Amino acid sequence: MCLFQSAARRLVPQVRCGLKASSSKKFGLEMARPSSNMADFREVFAKAKHIAIITGAGVSAESGVPTFRGAGGFWRKWQAQELATPGAFARNPSRVWEFYHYRREVMLSKHPNPAHIAIAECEKRLSKQGRSVVVITQNIDELHRKAGTKQLLEIHGSLFKTRCTSCGNVAANYKSPICPALAGKGAPDPDTEDAAIPVEDLPQCEEDGCNGLLRPHVVWFGEALDPGVLTEVEKELDICDLCLVVGTSSVVYPAAMFAPQVSARGVPVAEFNTEPTPATNRFRFHFPGPCGTTLPPALARHETEIIS
């Protein structure tokens, strides 16, 4: 059993959305200070056959996607942690659906930025050379998909999928609005009153004879991640020979442990982030700055690549 699998399976009972690493000591002994030499990274990149790219909120922030984190990260009077929970949905499904309706509508106006596009173009180009790129994202906005990424593992789900609370059916849903009762609702202003939409008028399952209440197919705080998705993540991290960590704080489990475990088995890891993270000193490379600026030249065609 590989190092990543062993660590991940020890953590399986604890793999809940929102758990945070308490300090950089969680990642074990630190390595030498990481390099920011792009030429050295490009030499490693040119030889890599299986590239895993782990992305977080930072890559989407450059597209103007609100994060609802930190100071000012409120929707009305609440932060995401207060709304994105099973308990909040049980108590007030109308309010939670207003919040997610707002987020869905915002995302329909957002577009992939140069970082998303660079990743998608790299995947397409390398696939023609018998090389692979897989994106493991914590984001639920589908901007990677919109950019053209094909090999995509969404560990926290998607804003544009729903799950029935009765029959469990999961379905893609890009309706705008998602149901008539939510039209014009979801304004984020703190003075906005709740719409108090009756449950029967909220999004309903369209499977024959069901009509159950739908919920967003996202992993809420305190919920377990999909074990099937985690298994796929394990497989990809087991075989990767280069790992990129893009726009993530490296403090939220389980994603916080992915790259350090890859690094621990000797695989080069490159971090692209606006600032250092608790895991930075575990990696071979660190490139500070906006991902949309640093990532495109890192993933551009290398002079040794043969394009058929």
mmCIF file of C-alpha atoms in Angstrom:
data_model
loop_
_atom_site.group_PDB
_atom_site.id
_atom_site.type_symbol
_atom_site.label_atom_id
_atom_site.label_comp_id
_atom_site.label_asym_id
_atom_site.label_seq_id
_atom_site.Cartn_x
_atom_site.Cartn_y
_atom_site.Cartn_z
ATOM 1 C CA MET A 1 0.000 0.000 0.000
ATOM 2 C CA CYS A 2 1.398 3.391 -0.966
ATOM 3 C CA LEU A 3 2.041 6.213 1.479
ATOM 4 C CA PHE A 4 -0.930 8.273 0.287
ATOM 5 C CA GLN A 5 -3.383 5.380 0.506
ATOM 6 C CA SER A 6 -2.188 4.474 3.992
ATOM 7 C CA ALA A 7 -2.565 8.023 5.292
ATOM 8 C CA ALA A 8 -5.865 8.597 3.522
ATOM 9 C CA ARG A 9 -7.451 5.430 4.833
ATOM 10 C CA ARG A 10 -6.381 6.238 8.369
ATOM 11 C CA LEU A 11 -8.197 9.536 7.908
ATOM 12 C CA VAL A 12 -11.331 8.167 6.242
ATOM 13 C CA PRO A 13 -13.485 8.324 9.405
ATOM 14 C CA GLN A 14 -12.469 11.994 9.764
ATOM 15 C CA VAL A 15 -12.748 13.066 6.113
ATOM 16 C CA ARG A 16 -15.372 15.738 6.569
ATOM 17 C CA CYS A 17 -15.739 18.976 4.691
ATOM 18 C CA GLY A 18 -14.291 21.948 6.556
ATOM 19 C CA LEU A 19 -11.774 20.210 8.841
ATOM 20 C CA LYS A 20 -8.627 22.322 9.087
ATOM 21 C CA ALA A 21 -5.005 21.462 9.657
ATOM 22 C CA SER A 22 -3.954 23.078 12.912
ATOM 23 C CA SER A 23 -0.385 23.851 11.820
ATOM 24 C CA SER A 24 2.322 23.027 9.321
ATOM 25 C CA LYS A 25 3.504 20.304 11.713
ATOM 26 C CA LYS A 26 0.634 18.208 10.371
ATOM 27 C CA PHE A 27 2.716 17.704 7.244
ATOM 28 C CA GLY A 28 5.814 16.310 8.977
ATOM 29 C CA LEU A 29 9.403 17.455 8.549
ATOM 30 C CA GLU A 30 9.967 20.458 6.333
ATOM 31 C CA MET A 31 12.177 20.357 3.256
ATOM 32 C CA ALA A 32 14.648 23.002 2.101
ATOM 33 C CA ARG A 33 13.205 26.328 1.031
ATOM 34 C CA PRO A 34 11.267 25.770 -2.225
ATOM 35 C CA SER A 35 12.610 27.069 -5.519
ATOM 36 C CA SER A 36 10.930 29.719 -7.682
ATOM 37 C CA ASN A 37 13.113 28.928 -10.691
ATOM 38 C CA MET A 38 10.716 28.568 -13.621
ATOM 39 C CA ALA A 39 13.357 27.073 -15.910
ATOM 40 C CA ASP A 40 13.953 24.247 -13.435
ATOM 41 C CA PHE A 41 10.223 23.631 -13.119
ATOM 42 C CA ARG A 42 9.863 23.560 -16.893
ATOM 43 C CA GLU A 43 12.496 20.820 -17.148
ATOM 44 C CA VAL A 44 10.517 18.696 -14.665
ATOM 45 C CA PHE A 45 7.275 19.489 -16.494
ATOM 46 C CA ALA A 46 8.747 18.411 -19.843
ATOM 47 C CA LYS A 47 9.482 14.922 -18.495
ATOM 48 C CA ALA A 48 6.225 14.345 -16.586
ATOM 49 C CA LYS A 49 3.809 11.712 -17.928
ATOM 50 C CA HIS A 50 1.016 11.919 -15.333
ATOM 51 C CA ILE A 51 0.313 15.385 -13.928
ATOM 52 C CA ALA A 52 -2.127 15.975 -11.077
ATOM 53 C CA ILE A 53 -3.340 19.547 -10.543
ATOM 54 C CA ILE A 54 -5.060 20.350 -7.240
ATOM 55 C CA THR A 55 -7.046 23.604 -7.325
ATOM 56 C CA GLY A 56 -8.808 25.732 -4.728
ATOM 57 C CA ALA A 57 -10.747 28.964 -4.347
ATOM 58 C CA GLY A 58 -7.785 31.135 -5.349
ATOM 59 C CA VAL A 59 -7.966 30.038 -8.976
ATOM 60 C CA SER A 60 -11.623 31.092 -9.230
ATOM 61 C CA ALA A 61 -11.259 34.312 -7.236
ATOM 62 C CA GLU A 62 -9.489 35.779 -10.265
ATOM 63 C CA SER A 63 -12.717 35.248 -12.233
ATOM 64 C CA GLY A 64 -14.567 37.377 -9.696
ATOM 65 C CA VAL A 65 -16.155 34.460 -7.867
ATOM 66 C CA PRO A 66 -17.120 35.424 -4.291
ATOM 67 C CA THR A 67 -15.540 33.113 -1.704
ATOM 68 C CA PHE A 68 -17.769 33.919 1.321
ATOM 69 C CA ARG A 69 -14.679 33.460 3.486
ATOM 70 C CA GLY A 70 -12.972 35.844 5.916
ATOM 71 C CA ALA A 71 -13.870 39.441 6.720
ATOM 72 C CA GLY A 72 -16.774 40.679 4.654
ATOM 73 C CA GLY A 73 -17.574 37.186 3.363
ATOM 74 C CA PHE A 74 -21.267 37.403 4.157
ATOM 75 C CA TRP A 75 -24.463 36.661 2.296
ATOM 76 C CA ARG A 76 -27.010 38.837 4.060
ATOM 77 C CA LYS A 77 -26.249 38.258 7.762
ATOM 78 C CA TRP A 78 -24.645 34.857 7.364
ATOM 79 C CA GLN A 79 -21.359 33.335 6.359
ATOM 80 C CA ALA A 80 -21.240 30.174 4.278
ATOM 81 C CA GLN A 81 -20.511 27.998 7.339
ATOM 82 C CA GLU A 82 -23.906 28.978 8.751
ATOM 83 C CA LEU A 83 -25.838 28.110 5.584
ATOM 84 C CA ALA A 84 -23.913 25.256 3.995
ATOM 85 C CA THR A 85 -24.869 22.621 6.558
ATOM 86 C CA PRO A 86 -27.457 19.846 6.725
ATOM 87 C CA GLY A 87 -28.917 21.464 9.853
ATOM 88 C CA ALA A 88 -29.417 24.825 8.152
ATOM 89 C CA PHE A 89 -31.202 23.130 5.248
ATOM 90 C CA ALA A 90 -33.436 21.121 7.595
ATOM 91 C CA ARG A 91 -34.386 24.273 9.527
ATOM 92 C CA ASN A 92 -34.864 26.624 6.593
ATOM 93 C CA PRO A 93 -34.588 25.067 3.114
ATOM 94 C CA SER A 94 -35.974 28.252 1.543
ATOM 95 C CA ARG A 95 -33.124 30.405 2.898
ATOM 96 C CA VAL A 96 -30.475 27.883 1.891
ATOM 97 C CA TRP A 97 -31.938 27.613 -1.604
ATOM 98 C CA GLU A 98 -31.965 31.418 -1.909
ATOM 99 C CA PHE A 99 -28.255 31.407 -1.050
ATOM 100 C CA TYR A 100 -27.444 28.751 -3.637
ATOM 101 C CA HIS A 101 -29.742 30.293 -6.240
ATOM 102 C CA TYR A 102 -27.787 33.537 -5.841
ATOM 103 C CA ARG A 103 -24.488 31.698 -6.245
ATOM 104 C CA ARG A 104 -25.735 29.832 -9.326
ATOM 105 C CA GLU A 105 -26.930 33.034 -10.964
ATOM 106 C CA VAL A 106 -23.632 34.782 -10.208
ATOM 107 C CA MET A 107 -21.672 31.898 -11.728
ATOM 108 C CA LEU A 108 -23.674 32.037 -14.951
ATOM 109 C CA SER A 109 -22.083 35.452 -15.550
ATOM 110 C CA LYS A 110 -18.520 34.369 -14.739
ATOM 111 C CA HIS A 111 -15.943 33.023 -17.142
ATOM 112 C CA PRO A 112 -12.748 30.972 -16.882
ATOM 113 C CA ASN A 113 -9.615 33.049 -16.396
ATOM 114 C CA PRO A 114 -6.157 32.435 -17.907
ATOM 115 C CA ALA A 115 -5.317 29.854 -15.215
ATOM 116 C CA HIS A 116 -8.376 27.693 -16.016
ATOM 117 C CA ILE A 117 -7.670 28.016 -19.732
ATOM 118 C CA ALA A 118 -3.975 27.162 -19.366
ATOM 119 C CA ILE A 119 -4.862 23.971 -17.499
ATOM 120 C CA ALA A 120 -7.453 22.903 -20.081
ATOM 121 C CA GLU A 121 -5.160 23.647 -23.018
ATOM 122 C CA CYS A 122 -2.311 21.767 -21.355
ATOM 123 C CA GLU A 123 -4.519 18.713 -20.837
ATOM 124 C CA LYS A 124 -5.654 18.736 -24.468
ATOM 125 C CA ARG A 125 -2.124 19.184 -25.817
ATOM 126 C CA LEU A 126 -0.473 16.551 -23.627
ATOM 127 C CA SER A 127 -3.203 13.974 -24.305
ATOM 128 C CA LYS A 128 -2.012 13.924 -27.922
ATOM 129 C CA GLN A 129 1.449 12.969 -26.648
ATOM 130 C CA GLY A 130 0.227 10.046 -24.545
ATOM 131 C CA ARG A 131 0.552 12.100 -21.344
ATOM 132 C CA SER A 132 -2.226 12.798 -18.849
ATOM 133 C CA VAL A 133 -3.447 15.745 -16.798
ATOM 134 C CA VAL A 134 -6.140 15.373 -14.150
ATOM 135 C CA VAL A 135 -7.649 18.234 -12.164
ATOM 136 C CA ILE A 136 -8.676 17.618 -8.551
ATOM 137 C CA THR A 137 -10.687 20.632 -7.494
ATOM 138 C CA GLN A 138 -12.238 21.847 -4.264
ATOM 139 C CA ASN A 139 -14.295 24.359 -6.253
ATOM 140 C CA ILE A 140 -17.985 23.866 -7.021
ATOM 141 C CA ASP A 141 -18.268 26.530 -9.737
ATOM 142 C CA GLU A 142 -17.576 24.343 -12.825
ATOM 143 C CA LEU A 143 -15.198 26.925 -14.311
ATOM 144 C CA HIS A 144 -12.709 24.147 -15.081
ATOM 145 C CA ARG A 145 -15.418 22.335 -17.023
ATOM 146 C CA LYS A 146 -16.384 25.540 -18.809
ATOM 147 C CA ALA A 147 -12.728 26.063 -19.776
ATOM 148 C CA GLY A 148 -12.654 22.619 -21.401
ATOM 149 C CA THR A 149 -11.069 20.371 -18.767
ATOM 150 C CA LYS A 150 -12.144 16.760 -19.323
ATOM 151 C CA GLN A 151 -10.379 14.799 -16.577
ATOM 152 C CA LEU A 152 -11.981 16.488 -13.561
ATOM 153 C CA LEU A 153 -12.604 15.288 -10.013
ATOM 154 C CA GLU A 154 -14.873 17.667 -8.054
ATOM 155 C CA ILE A 155 -14.345 16.611 -4.449
ATOM 156 C CA HIS A 156 -16.919 19.076 -3.062
ATOM 157 C CA GLY A 157 -19.559 18.578 -5.761
ATOM 158 C CA SER A 158 -21.078 21.168 -8.103
ATOM 159 C CA LEU A 159 -23.421 24.151 -7.910
ATOM 160 C CA PHE A 160 -25.024 22.862 -11.088
ATOM 161 C CA LYS A 161 -26.021 19.442 -9.822
ATOM 162 C CA THR A 162 -28.899 18.563 -7.517
ATOM 163 C CA ARG A 163 -29.604 15.567 -5.295
ATOM 164 C CA CYS A 164 -33.053 14.410 -4.267
ATOM 165 C CA THR A 165 -33.546 14.156 -0.519
ATOM 166 C CA SER A 166 -36.087 11.363 -1.108
ATOM 167 C CA CYS A 167 -34.809 9.084 -3.866
ATOM 168 C CA GLY A 168 -31.162 10.211 -3.924
ATOM 169 C CA ASN A 169 -31.080 10.862 -7.677
ATOM 170 C CA VAL A 170 -28.247 13.175 -8.765
ATOM 171 C CA ALA A 171 -28.766 15.245 -11.898
ATOM 172 C CA ALA A 172 -27.137 18.136 -13.743
ATOM 173 C CA ASN A 173 -29.281 21.262 -13.600
ATOM 174 C CA TYR A 174 -28.486 24.517 -15.384
ATOM 175 C CA LYS A 175 -31.963 26.066 -15.227
ATOM 176 C CA SER A 176 -32.117 29.787 -14.541
ATOM 177 C CA PRO A 177 -33.930 30.182 -12.247
ATOM 178 C CA ILE A 178 -33.847 26.643 -10.956
ATOM 179 C CA CYS A 179 -37.552 26.925 -10.109
ATOM 180 C CA PRO A 180 -40.140 29.704 -10.693
ATOM 181 C CA ALA A 181 -40.462 30.573 -6.993
ATOM 182 C CA LEU A 182 -36.777 31.544 -6.828
ATOM 183 C CA ALA A 183 -36.957 33.998 -9.737
ATOM 184 C CA GLY A 184 -35.632 37.333 -8.544
ATOM 185 C CA LYS A 185 -34.803 35.963 -5.086
ATOM 186 C CA GLY A 186 -31.480 35.543 -3.292
ATOM 187 C CA ALA A 187 -30.321 39.175 -3.126
ATOM 188 C CA PRO A 188 -27.276 39.315 -0.802
ATOM 189 C CA ASP A 189 -28.027 42.706 0.793
ATOM 190 C CA PRO A 190 -28.174 42.361 4.620
ATOM 191 C CA ASP A 191 -31.511 44.180 4.760
ATOM 192 C CA THR A 192 -33.213 41.723 2.405
ATOM 193 C CA GLU A 193 -35.998 39.715 4.014
ATOM 194 C CA ASP A 194 -36.151 35.941 3.604
ATOM 195 C CA ALA A 195 -38.496 34.897 0.804
ATOM 196 C CA ALA A 196 -39.950 32.131 3.025
ATOM 197 C CA ILE A 197 -40.828 29.981 0.012
ATOM 198 C CA PRO A 198 -43.030 26.976 0.881
ATOM 199 C CA VAL A 199 -41.231 23.647 0.571
ATOM 200 C CA GLU A 200 -43.611 22.489 -2.139
ATOM 201 C CA ASP A 201 -42.518 25.422 -4.327
ATOM 202 C CA LEU A 202 -38.775 24.796 -3.928
ATOM 203 C CA PRO A 203 -36.879 22.677 -6.512
ATOM 204 C CA GLN A 204 -38.436 19.231 -6.793
ATOM 205 C CA CYS A 205 -37.226 15.923 -8.160
ATOM 206 C CA GLU A 206 -38.383 15.182 -11.698
ATOM 207 C CA GLU A 207 -37.949 11.414 -11.490
ATOM 208 C CA ASP A 208 -41.224 9.617 -12.195
ATOM 209 C CA GLY A 209 -43.496 9.642 -9.146
ATOM 210 C CA CYS A 210 -40.966 11.183 -6.778
ATOM 211 C CA ASN A 211 -41.384 14.983 -6.432
ATOM 212 C CA GLY A 212 -38.987 14.962 -3.467
ATOM 213 C CA LEU A 213 -37.247 18.110 -2.286
ATOM 214 C CA LEU A 214 -33.970 18.717 -4.096
ATOM 215 C CA ARG A 215 -30.821 19.996 -2.424
ATOM 216 C CA PRO A 216 -27.600 21.250 -4.006
ATOM 217 C CA HIS A 217 -25.263 18.349 -4.761
ATOM 218 C CA VAL A 218 -22.394 19.870 -2.815
ATOM 219 C CA VAL A 219 -20.552 18.650 0.257
ATOM 220 C CA TRP A 220 -21.691 20.746 3.203
ATOM 221 C CA PHE A 221 -19.695 21.483 6.338
ATOM 222 C CA GLY A 222 -19.635 18.390 8.536
ATOM 223 C CA GLU A 223 -20.617 16.001 5.732
ATOM 224 C CA ALA A 224 -18.458 13.125 4.543
ATOM 225 C CA LEU A 225 -16.898 13.362 1.111
ATOM 226 C CA ASP A 226 -17.944 10.885 -1.555
ATOM 227 C CA PRO A 227 -15.772 7.790 -0.977
ATOM 228 C CA GLY A 228 -15.916 6.975 -4.683
ATOM 229 C CA VAL A 229 -14.426 10.342 -5.579
ATOM 230 C CA LEU A 230 -11.750 9.969 -2.889
ATOM 231 C CA THR A 231 -10.815 6.573 -4.319
ATOM 232 C CA GLU A 232 -10.344 8.156 -7.743
ATOM 233 C CA VAL A 233 -8.229 10.896 -6.170
ATOM 234 C CA GLU A 234 -6.047 8.248 -4.492
ATOM 235 C CA LYS A 235 -5.509 6.473 -7.803
ATOM 236 C CA GLU A 236 -4.446 9.655 -9.567
ATOM 237 C CA LEU A 237 -2.099 10.766 -6.806
ATOM 238 C CA ASP A 238 -0.558 7.290 -6.667
ATOM 239 C CA ILE A 239 0.518 7.448 -10.325
ATOM 240 C CA CYS A 240 1.336 11.136 -10.760
ATOM 241 C CA ASP A 241 4.953 12.077 -11.381
ATOM 242 C CA LEU A 242 4.323 15.818 -11.023
ATOM 243 C CA CYS A 243 1.789 17.605 -8.831
ATOM 244 C CA LEU A 244 0.682 21.232 -8.991
ATOM 245 C CA VAL A 245 -1.179 22.954 -6.155
ATOM 246 C CA VAL A 246 -2.994 26.009 -7.493
ATOM 247 C CA GLY A 247 -4.814 28.661 -5.483
ATOM 248 C CA THR A 248 -5.353 26.649 -2.325
ATOM 249 C CA SER A 249 -4.675 27.616 1.280
ATOM 250 C CA SER A 250 -3.567 24.063 2.210
ATOM 251 C CA VAL A 251 -5.451 24.238 5.506
ATOM 252 C CA VAL A 252 -8.745 22.441 4.775
ATOM 253 C CA TYR A 253 -8.914 18.661 4.876
ATOM 254 C CA PRO A 254 -8.848 16.369 3.032
ATOM 255 C CA ALA A 255 -7.273 18.378 0.199
ATOM 256 C CA ALA A 256 -4.631 19.774 2.575
ATOM 257 C CA MET A 257 -3.018 16.351 2.872
ATOM 258 C CA PHE A 258 -2.985 15.432 -0.828
ATOM 259 C CA ALA A 259 0.102 17.286 -2.063
ATOM 260 C CA PRO A 260 2.262 16.799 1.066
ATOM 261 C CA GLN A 261 1.703 13.044 0.796
ATOM 262 C CA VAL A 262 2.715 13.115 -2.864
ATOM 263 C CA SER A 263 5.817 15.123 -1.946
ATOM 264 C CA ALA A 264 6.658 12.627 0.809
ATOM 265 C CA ARG A 265 7.156 9.883 -1.779
ATOM 266 C CA GLY A 266 9.636 12.033 -3.690
ATOM 267 C CA VAL A 267 7.388 13.411 -6.432
ATOM 268 C CA PRO A 268 8.008 17.076 -7.350
ATOM 269 C CA VAL A 269 5.232 19.387 -6.163
ATOM 270 C CA ALA A 270 4.861 22.980 -7.371
ATOM 271 C CA GLU A 271 2.691 25.460 -5.498
ATOM 272 C CA PHE A 272 1.146 28.435 -7.322
ATOM 273 C CA ASN A 273 -0.432 30.822 -4.832
ATOM 274 C CA THR A 274 -0.531 34.496 -3.945
ATOM 275 C CA GLU A 275 1.237 33.801 -0.656
ATOM 276 C CA PRO A 276 2.984 30.948 1.173
ATOM 277 C CA THR A 277 0.832 28.337 2.913
ATOM 278 C CA PRO A 278 1.467 26.002 5.877
ATOM 279 C CA ALA A 279 2.580 23.364 3.353
ATOM 280 C CA THR A 280 4.866 25.519 1.201
ATOM 281 C CA ASN A 281 8.123 24.263 2.702
ATOM 282 C CA ARG A 282 7.138 20.685 1.916
ATOM 283 C CA PHE A 283 7.246 21.390 -1.818
ATOM 284 C CA ARG A 284 10.029 21.618 -4.389
ATOM 285 C CA PHE A 285 8.671 24.758 -6.059
ATOM 286 C CA HIS A 286 6.666 27.801 -5.007
ATOM 287 C CA PHE A 287 5.570 30.488 -7.461
ATOM 288 C CA PRO A 288 4.015 33.523 -5.753
ATOM 289 C CA GLY A 289 1.505 35.764 -7.475
ATOM 290 C CA PRO A 290 -1.885 35.534 -9.201
ATOM 291 C CA CYS A 291 -2.434 32.082 -10.713
ATOM 292 C CA GLY A 292 -3.674 33.641 -13.936
ATOM 293 C CA THR A 293 -0.237 35.232 -14.338
ATOM 294 C CA THR A 294 2.102 32.505 -13.084
ATOM 295 C CA LEU A 295 0.417 29.363 -14.424
ATOM 296 C CA PRO A 296 0.142 29.998 -18.210
ATOM 297 C CA PRO A 297 3.910 30.251 -18.805
ATOM 298 C CA ALA A 298 4.480 27.252 -16.529
ATOM 299 C CA LEU A 299 2.157 25.038 -18.583
ATOM 300 C CA ALA A 300 2.925 26.385 -22.040
ATOM 301 C CA ARG A 301 4.338 24.081 -24.708
ATOM 302 C CA HIS A 302 7.914 23.072 -23.904
ATOM 303 C CA GLU A 303 10.480 23.226 -26.677
ATOM 304 C CA THR A 304 11.009 19.458 -26.439
ATOM 305 C CA GLU A 305 7.359 18.638 -27.068
ATOM 306 C CA ILE A 306 6.518 17.020 -30.373
ATOM 307 C CA ILE A 307 3.103 18.069 -31.690
ATOM 308 C CA SER A 308 1.611 15.654 -34.214
#
